[in-house]
Short mmCIF file of C-alpha atoms in Angstrom, two decimals:
data_model
loop_
_atom_site.label_atom_id
_atom_site.label_comp_id
_atom_site.label_asym_id
_atom_site.label_seq_id
_atom_site.Cartn_x
_atom_site.Cartn_y
_atom_site.Cartn_z
CA MET A 59 -6.34 -7.11 -9.36
CA THR A 60 -8.48 -8.99 -11.85
CA LEU A 61 -6.47 -10.18 -14.23
CA SER A 62 -8.74 -8.97 -17.58
CA PRO A 63 -7.89 -6.91 -20.33
CA ARG A 64 -7.07 -5.44 -17.74
CA ARG A 65 12.35 14.80 -18.36
CA PRO A 66 14.39 15.02 -16.36
CA ARG A 67 15.06 18.45 -14.59
CA ARG A 68 17.61 18.87 -12.66
CA ARG A 69 17.08 20.90 -9.25
CA ARG A 70 18.66 20.56 -5.57
CA PRO A 71 17.57 16.92 -4.19
CA ALA A 72 14.99 17.15 -1.64
CA PRO A 73 15.61 15.94 1.88
CA LEU A 74 14.26 12.10 2.66
CA ILE A 75 11.20 11.99 4.71
CA GLY A 76 12.86 8.91 6.71
CA SER A 77 15.11 11.09 8.65
CA LEU A 78 11.93 12.68 10.61
CA ALA A 79 10.35 11.01 13.60
CA LEU A 80 8.05 8.95 11.30
CA ALA A 81 10.73 6.66 10.59
CA THR A 82 10.74 5.88 14.34
CA GLY A 83 7.36 5.56 15.37
CA VAL A 84 7.13 7.57 17.62
CA GLY A 85 5.11 11.28 18.35
CA LEU A 86 3.90 10.60 14.79
CA VAL A 87 1.21 13.56 14.06
CA VAL A 88 0.17 14.08 10.57
CA ALA A 89 -0.35 17.29 9.54
CA PRO A 90 -3.37 17.89 7.22
CA ALA A 91 -3.41 19.77 4.39
CA HIS A 92 -7.10 21.03 5.56
CA ALA A 93 -9.51 20.11 8.06
CA ALA A 94 -13.35 19.03 7.59
CA THR A 95 -15.90 21.92 8.06
CA PRO A 96 -18.33 20.78 10.35
CA THR A 97 -21.74 21.80 9.61
CA ALA A 98 -24.70 22.43 11.55
CA ASP A 99 -25.90 18.70 11.40
CA THR A 100 -22.42 17.57 12.80
CA PRO A 101 -20.72 17.42 15.90
CA THR A 102 -17.51 19.94 16.30
CA THR A 103 -15.84 17.96 18.69
CA ALA A 104 -15.40 13.73 19.23
CA ALA A 105 -13.71 11.84 21.73
CA ALA A 106 -10.34 11.90 21.71
CA THR A 107 -9.05 8.60 22.44
CA LEU A 108 -11.53 5.31 21.94
CA VAL A 109 -9.84 2.33 23.36
CA VAL A 110 -10.64 -1.32 21.75
CA ALA A 111 -9.89 -4.18 23.56
CA LYS A 112 -11.33 -8.02 23.17
CA ASP A 113 -11.57 -8.64 26.93
CA GLY A 114 -14.16 -5.75 27.30
CA SER A 115 -11.44 -3.35 28.92
CA GLY A 116 -12.16 -0.40 26.59
CA ALA A 117 -14.99 1.30 25.00
CA HIS A 118 -15.39 -1.10 22.22
CA THR A 119 -14.64 -4.68 21.65
CA THR A 120 -14.39 -4.54 17.78
CA VAL A 121 -12.36 -2.02 15.59
CA GLN A 122 -15.54 -1.35 13.69
CA ALA A 123 -17.37 -0.42 16.43
CA ALA A 124 -14.78 2.19 17.24
CA VAL A 125 -14.78 3.62 13.93
CA ASP A 126 -18.97 3.51 14.07
CA ALA A 127 -18.64 5.50 17.25
CA VAL A 128 -16.29 8.74 15.65
CA PRO A 129 -18.72 11.38 14.31
CA ALA A 130 -19.37 12.04 10.75
CA ASN A 131 -17.24 14.65 9.16
CA ASN A 132 -15.11 15.03 12.19
CA PRO A 133 -13.05 18.00 12.32
CA SER A 134 -10.10 16.96 14.36
CA THR A 135 -7.93 14.02 15.05
CA VAL A 136 -9.52 10.65 16.78
CA THR A 137 -7.35 8.19 17.79
CA ILE A 138 -8.26 4.54 18.28
CA SER A 139 -6.13 2.62 20.39
CA VAL A 140 -6.18 -1.11 19.98
CA LYS A 141 -5.30 -3.31 22.77
CA PRO A 142 -3.39 -6.85 21.58
CA GLY A 143 -5.32 -9.41 20.20
CA THR A 144 -6.56 -10.59 17.24
CA TYR A 145 -9.63 -9.37 15.84
CA ARG A 146 -11.45 -11.22 12.89
CA GLU A 147 -13.80 -8.72 11.34
CA THR A 148 -14.10 -6.42 8.36
CA VAL A 149 -13.48 -2.43 9.00
CA LYS A 150 -14.48 0.25 6.87
CA VAL A 151 -13.62 3.54 7.72
CA PRO A 152 -15.88 5.66 5.24
CA ALA A 153 -14.87 9.03 3.35
CA ASN A 154 -16.55 11.27 5.72
CA LYS A 155 -14.40 9.98 8.96
CA PRO A 156 -11.36 11.57 8.22
CA HIS A 157 -8.40 12.56 10.83
CA ILE A 158 -8.54 8.95 12.33
CA ARG A 159 -5.38 7.54 13.93
CA LEU A 160 -5.26 3.32 14.49
CA VAL A 161 -2.80 2.66 16.66
CA GLY A 162 -1.89 -0.39 18.30
CA THR A 163 -0.90 -0.19 21.90
CA THR A 164 2.53 -2.00 21.78
CA SER A 165 5.44 -1.05 19.55
CA SER A 166 5.27 -4.40 17.72
CA LYS A 167 3.34 -5.07 14.62
CA ASN A 168 2.56 -8.45 15.35
CA ASP A 169 0.63 -7.77 19.06
CA VAL A 170 -2.74 -6.51 16.80
CA THR A 171 -3.89 -8.52 14.03
CA ILE A 172 -7.18 -7.60 11.89
CA VAL A 173 -7.71 -10.39 9.80
CA TYR A 174 -10.62 -11.85 7.56
CA ASN A 175 -10.54 -14.01 4.95
CA ASN A 176 -12.97 -12.93 2.17
CA ALA A 177 -11.45 -13.41 -1.57
CA SER A 178 -12.82 -11.52 -4.83
CA GLY A 179 -14.71 -14.54 -5.69
CA THR A 180 -16.63 -15.04 -2.43
CA PRO A 181 -20.11 -15.34 -2.33
CA LYS A 182 -21.78 -11.80 -0.86
CA PRO A 183 -24.75 -12.99 1.85
CA GLY A 184 -26.65 -10.86 -0.49
CA GLY A 185 -25.58 -12.28 -3.75
CA GLY A 186 -23.23 -12.06 -6.22
CA THR A 187 -19.01 -11.47 -4.97
CA TYR A 188 -17.13 -9.57 -3.29
CA GLY A 189 -14.95 -8.46 -6.25
CA THR A 190 -11.17 -7.60 -5.71
CA SER A 191 -11.78 -4.14 -3.89
CA GLY A 192 -14.70 -5.56 -1.85
CA SER A 193 -12.31 -8.31 -0.50
CA ALA A 194 -10.45 -6.23 2.00
CA THR A 195 -10.27 -6.76 5.36
CA VAL A 196 -10.08 -3.08 6.31
CA ALA A 197 -10.89 -0.32 3.76
CA VAL A 198 -10.07 3.14 4.16
CA GLU A 199 -11.97 5.60 2.08
CA ALA A 200 -11.03 8.56 4.12
CA ASP A 201 -8.52 11.42 3.71
CA ASP A 202 -5.85 11.88 6.54
CA PHE A 203 -5.88 8.36 8.01
CA GLN A 204 -2.97 7.09 9.66
CA ALA A 205 -2.02 3.44 11.28
CA ARG A 206 0.51 2.17 13.39
CA ASN A 207 1.96 -0.28 15.15
CA LEU A 208 -0.63 -3.30 14.09
CA GLN A 209 -1.26 -5.86 11.47
CA PHE A 210 -3.80 -6.03 8.28
CA VAL A 211 -3.88 -9.57 7.36
CA ASN A 212 -6.26 -11.49 4.71
CA ASP A 213 -5.76 -15.32 5.42
CA PHE A 214 -7.77 -16.62 2.62
CA ASN A 215 -6.76 -20.17 1.59
CA GLU A 216 -5.64 -20.23 -2.05
CA GLY A 217 -6.09 -23.72 -2.15
CA ASN A 218 -9.78 -23.44 -1.87
CA THR A 219 -10.91 -25.06 -5.18
CA SER A 220 -14.72 -23.95 -5.21
CA ILE A 221 -13.43 -20.18 -5.59
CA THR A 222 -11.51 -19.16 -8.67
CA ASP A 223 -11.22 -15.68 -8.31
CA LYS A 224 -8.15 -15.63 -5.59
CA GLN A 225 -7.32 -12.01 -5.63
CA ALA A 226 -7.97 -11.38 -1.83
CA VAL A 227 -6.87 -7.79 -0.33
CA ALA A 228 -5.58 -7.35 3.45
CA LEU A 229 -5.78 -3.46 3.33
CA ARG A 230 -6.94 -0.83 0.86
CA THR A 231 -7.04 2.89 1.09
CA ALA A 232 -8.91 5.11 -0.98
CA GLY A 233 -7.68 8.08 0.83
CA ASP A 234 -5.34 11.13 0.53
CA ARG A 235 -2.31 11.56 2.90
CA ILE A 236 -2.29 8.37 4.55
CA VAL A 237 0.34 7.09 6.77
CA LEU A 238 1.08 3.26 7.52
CA ASP A 239 4.09 3.28 9.78
CA ASN A 240 5.28 0.18 11.41
CA ILE A 241 2.45 -1.97 9.87
CA GLY A 242 2.08 -5.31 8.53
CA ALA A 243 -0.03 -6.34 5.22
CA VAL A 244 -0.11 -9.88 4.64
CA GLY A 245 -1.88 -11.98 2.33
CA ASP A 246 -0.70 -14.03 -0.89
CA GLN A 247 -2.56 -12.27 -4.30
CA ASP A 248 -3.34 -8.53 -4.33
CA THR A 249 -2.29 -7.85 -0.42
CA LEU A 250 -1.97 -4.22 -0.45
CA LEU A 251 -4.26 -1.88 -2.44
CA LEU A 252 -2.70 1.73 -2.64
CA ASP A 253 -5.84 3.73 -4.66
CA SER A 254 -7.03 7.03 -4.88
CA ALA A 255 -11.21 7.86 -4.78
CA SER A 256 -11.18 8.40 -8.88
CA LYS A 257 -8.91 8.02 -11.50
CA ASP A 258 -8.69 12.42 -11.23
CA LYS A 259 -7.95 12.39 -7.83
CA VAL A 260 -4.41 12.11 -6.17
CA GLY A 261 -3.97 9.43 -3.16
CA ARG A 262 -0.67 10.15 -1.48
CA VAL A 263 0.67 7.37 0.52
CA TYR A 264 3.53 7.24 2.93
CA VAL A 265 4.33 3.66 3.87
CA ASN A 266 7.07 3.52 6.33
CA ASN A 267 8.83 0.35 8.15
CA ALA A 268 6.10 -1.90 7.10
CA TRP A 269 6.59 -5.38 6.44
CA ILE A 270 4.32 -6.41 3.14
CA GLN A 271 3.96 -10.28 1.96
CA GLY A 272 2.85 -11.91 -1.06
CA ASN A 273 3.20 -13.23 -4.86
CA VAL A 274 0.82 -11.81 -7.09
CA ASP A 275 0.37 -8.19 -7.68
CA PHE A 276 0.28 -8.00 -4.03
CA ILE A 277 1.35 -4.25 -3.63
CA PHE A 278 -1.22 -2.63 -6.25
CA GLY A 279 -3.19 0.43 -7.52
CA ARG A 280 -3.32 4.25 -8.91
CA ALA A 281 -2.19 5.64 -5.70
CA SER A 282 1.18 8.12 -5.59
CA ALA A 283 2.66 6.04 -2.92
CA VAL A 284 6.36 5.57 -1.45
CA ILE A 285 7.19 2.22 0.14
CA ASN A 286 10.39 3.49 2.40
CA LYS A 287 12.38 1.00 4.57
CA SER A 288 10.34 -1.84 4.43
CA ALA A 289 10.90 -5.19 3.86
CA ILE A 290 8.97 -7.11 1.08
CA ARG A 291 8.49 -10.32 1.49
CA LEU A 292 7.81 -13.07 -1.73
CA VAL A 293 5.95 -16.26 -0.54
CA LYS A 294 5.21 -19.47 -2.88
CA ARG A 295 1.60 -20.26 -4.07
CA TYR A 296 -0.43 -22.24 -2.38
CA ASP A 297 1.04 -25.72 -4.37
CA GLY A 298 4.48 -24.83 -3.43
CA SER A 299 5.66 -23.26 -6.51
CA SER A 300 7.77 -19.82 -7.01
CA GLY A 301 6.70 -16.91 -9.31
CA GLY A 302 4.87 -13.77 -9.01
CA TYR A 303 4.73 -9.83 -9.30
CA VAL A 304 5.72 -7.30 -6.52
CA ALA A 305 3.81 -4.39 -8.05
CA ALA A 306 0.99 -3.50 -10.12
CA PRO A 307 0.66 0.26 -10.57
CA SER A 308 -2.12 1.56 -12.63
CA THR A 309 -1.13 5.07 -12.52
CA ALA A 310 -3.19 7.74 -14.39
CA ALA A 311 -1.36 9.71 -16.77
CA GLY A 312 0.47 12.79 -15.44
CA LYS A 313 0.64 11.40 -11.98
CA LYS A 314 3.22 9.94 -9.96
CA GLY A 315 2.93 5.78 -9.18
CA PHE A 316 4.78 3.67 -6.70
CA LEU A 317 8.23 4.45 -5.31
CA PHE A 318 10.23 1.95 -3.61
CA ILE A 319 13.20 3.48 -1.39
CA ASN A 320 15.98 2.19 0.93
CA SER A 321 14.11 -1.13 1.44
CA ASN A 322 14.57 -5.00 0.85
CA ILE A 323 13.01 -7.47 -1.69
CA THR A 324 13.06 -10.98 -0.33
CA GLY A 325 11.33 -14.45 0.33
CA ASP A 326 11.77 -18.06 0.53
CA VAL A 327 10.97 -18.38 -3.03
CA SER A 328 13.12 -20.17 -6.26
CA SER A 329 15.76 -18.03 -7.73
CA ARG A 330 14.86 -15.54 -10.31
CA SER A 331 11.29 -16.68 -10.01
CA PHE A 332 9.63 -13.13 -9.52
CA SER A 333 9.18 -10.00 -11.64
CA LEU A 334 9.55 -6.49 -9.76
CA GLY A 335 6.51 -5.36 -11.82
CA ARG A 336 4.07 -5.09 -14.34
CA PRO A 337 1.48 -2.55 -16.09
CA TRP A 338 -1.84 -2.72 -14.60
CA HIS A 339 -4.28 -1.03 -17.35
CA ALA A 340 -7.27 -1.51 -15.43
CA GLY A 341 -10.32 -2.32 -17.47
CA GLY A 342 -8.27 -2.20 -20.41
CA ASP A 343 -7.66 1.39 -19.86
CA ALA A 344 -4.84 2.36 -22.65
CA SER A 345 -4.90 6.04 -21.07
CA LEU A 346 -3.20 5.12 -17.77
CA ASP A 347 0.73 5.41 -17.67
CA PRO A 348 1.39 3.12 -15.00
CA GLN A 349 5.20 3.88 -12.80
CA ALA A 350 7.04 2.20 -10.79
CA ILE A 351 10.60 3.19 -9.58
CA VAL A 352 13.05 0.84 -7.28
CA ARG A 353 15.64 3.03 -5.78
CA ASN A 354 18.59 2.00 -3.37
CA THR A 355 16.89 -1.35 -2.37
CA ASP A 356 18.21 -4.54 -2.03
CA LEU A 357 17.25 -7.22 -4.07
CA SER A 358 17.38 -11.13 -3.33
CA ALA A 359 18.54 -13.83 -6.00
CA ALA A 360 14.63 -14.34 -6.31
CA ILE A 361 14.18 -11.51 -8.61
CA LYS A 362 14.61 -12.45 -12.26
CA THR A 363 17.20 -10.41 -14.48
CA THR A 364 14.99 -8.79 -16.53
CA PRO A 365 12.74 -8.01 -13.98
CA TRP A 366 9.82 -5.98 -15.89
CA THR A 367 7.28 -8.10 -17.55
CA ASP A 368 4.01 -7.34 -20.03
CA MET A 369 0.38 -7.56 -18.63
CA SER A 370 -3.04 -8.14 -20.33
CA GLY A 371 -1.27 -7.02 -23.75
CA PHE A 372 0.03 -3.65 -22.84
CA SER A 373 4.06 -3.50 -22.52
CA TRP A 374 5.64 -2.49 -19.56
CA LYS A 375 8.05 -0.53 -21.94
CA ASP A 376 5.40 1.83 -23.28
CA ASP A 377 4.87 3.04 -19.66
CA ARG A 378 7.48 4.29 -16.30
CA PHE A 379 9.37 1.10 -14.91
CA SER A 380 12.81 1.98 -13.80
CA GLU A 381 15.50 1.23 -11.14
CA TYR A 382 18.52 3.05 -9.53
CA LYS A 383 21.58 1.97 -7.36
CA ASN A 384 19.97 -1.00 -6.20
CA THR A 385 22.13 -3.77 -4.61
CA GLY A 386 22.16 -7.45 -4.04
CA ALA A 387 21.92 -10.68 -6.13
CA GLY A 388 18.59 -9.55 -7.81
CA SER A 389 20.29 -6.11 -9.17
CA GLY A 390 21.61 -5.81 -12.48
CA ALA A 391 23.78 -2.74 -14.87
CA ALA A 392 21.36 -0.79 -17.01
CA SER A 393 20.19 -2.30 -20.48
CA THR A 394 17.04 -2.08 -22.56
CA ASP A 395 15.48 -4.86 -20.10
CA ARG A 396 16.75 -2.76 -16.85
CA PRO A 397 16.29 1.25 -17.66
CA GLN A 398 18.32 3.17 -14.75
CA LEU A 399 17.63 6.44 -13.80
CA THR A 400 20.49 8.86 -14.20
CA ASP A 401 22.07 10.63 -11.26
CA ALA A 402 20.05 14.11 -13.02
CA GLN A 403 16.88 12.09 -13.26
CA ALA A 404 17.09 10.46 -9.68
CA ALA A 405 17.55 13.82 -7.79
CA ASP A 406 13.60 14.44 -9.02
CA TYR A 407 12.68 11.02 -7.76
CA GLU A 408 12.92 11.65 -4.01
CA ILE A 409 10.40 10.99 -1.26
CA ALA A 410 9.35 14.82 -1.13
CA ASP A 411 8.68 14.76 -4.78
CA TRP A 412 5.97 11.52 -4.46
CA LEU A 413 4.37 13.55 -1.47
CA GLY A 414 3.67 16.79 -3.62
CA GLY A 415 3.95 19.57 -0.68
CA TRP A 416 2.13 16.96 1.94
CA GLN A 417 4.95 16.04 4.52
CA PRO A 418 3.75 13.50 7.47
CA SER A 419 6.06 15.43 10.50
CA SER A 420 6.71 14.95 13.96
#
């Protein structure tokens, strides 16, 4: 993101969704809360599976071509099955194409790579620059989207001195009921943008068994997102220096932000060089109430002993940042600099609480 001015209640803890088949990446089906209603001008059916292969053995040679082949307002699931290979392209799934499952054909997330190198400051062919959100290699604006067994990469070179705005997004989501299972999101600054359609909309995202890599604010946005059983990898800057921030939530007041759970955060960086996060008040919007909870997660010594920090004049202490039962060399005891949930509070900070009645299920 652009770095501009920029109650507990006690009840029975909900079961963790990670125990479902979703955690295995096998036979996953997302039960949508509703299906789009076709009109007289839209098809009522679509091909159940569209195959993408660089060698021409499928119906399409690019992922975008397969997305384009999905009928607008498709009422049922369409699977885009992608054969192994590196697909250098940008992809957009528009808001009027819900129920798409983008799936690599093997069980390894490394066998299918969708990659491009736009940055925020990259000039657009028609004039101007892409901006942070426009830099995304893959942009998903539709609801009920699922991705599995592939990786999203932005390989923009931060050492490019001709471009000053170096935010470079690998994957941007802006829909609701998004599942990202066994995926990779690889970049440097602003790798994974988990957003919603607008500040007043809910954008629920369930990330499971993912590899997420970056250095500055590389998991950010206003979505209500769970990052479960994932490897979060810290990388150095292009000049070899260490330092950065894992999360930069821009949560709207009254909504849930980012929940990191059952994961690990590490990387080949200097000790005590990374913050867990900071509050992104996008556009200087003081009404936002950024939230990040890191719980039951292994923290390496790369994490600072004071893990939260301020941003653009906004204090993290005025927003919602806390931990619970983290482990590892980067964890620490409760203090004014490290708020910790109580056991009673933690009962309301489970995966099911975040997903608000929507359950990705087998």
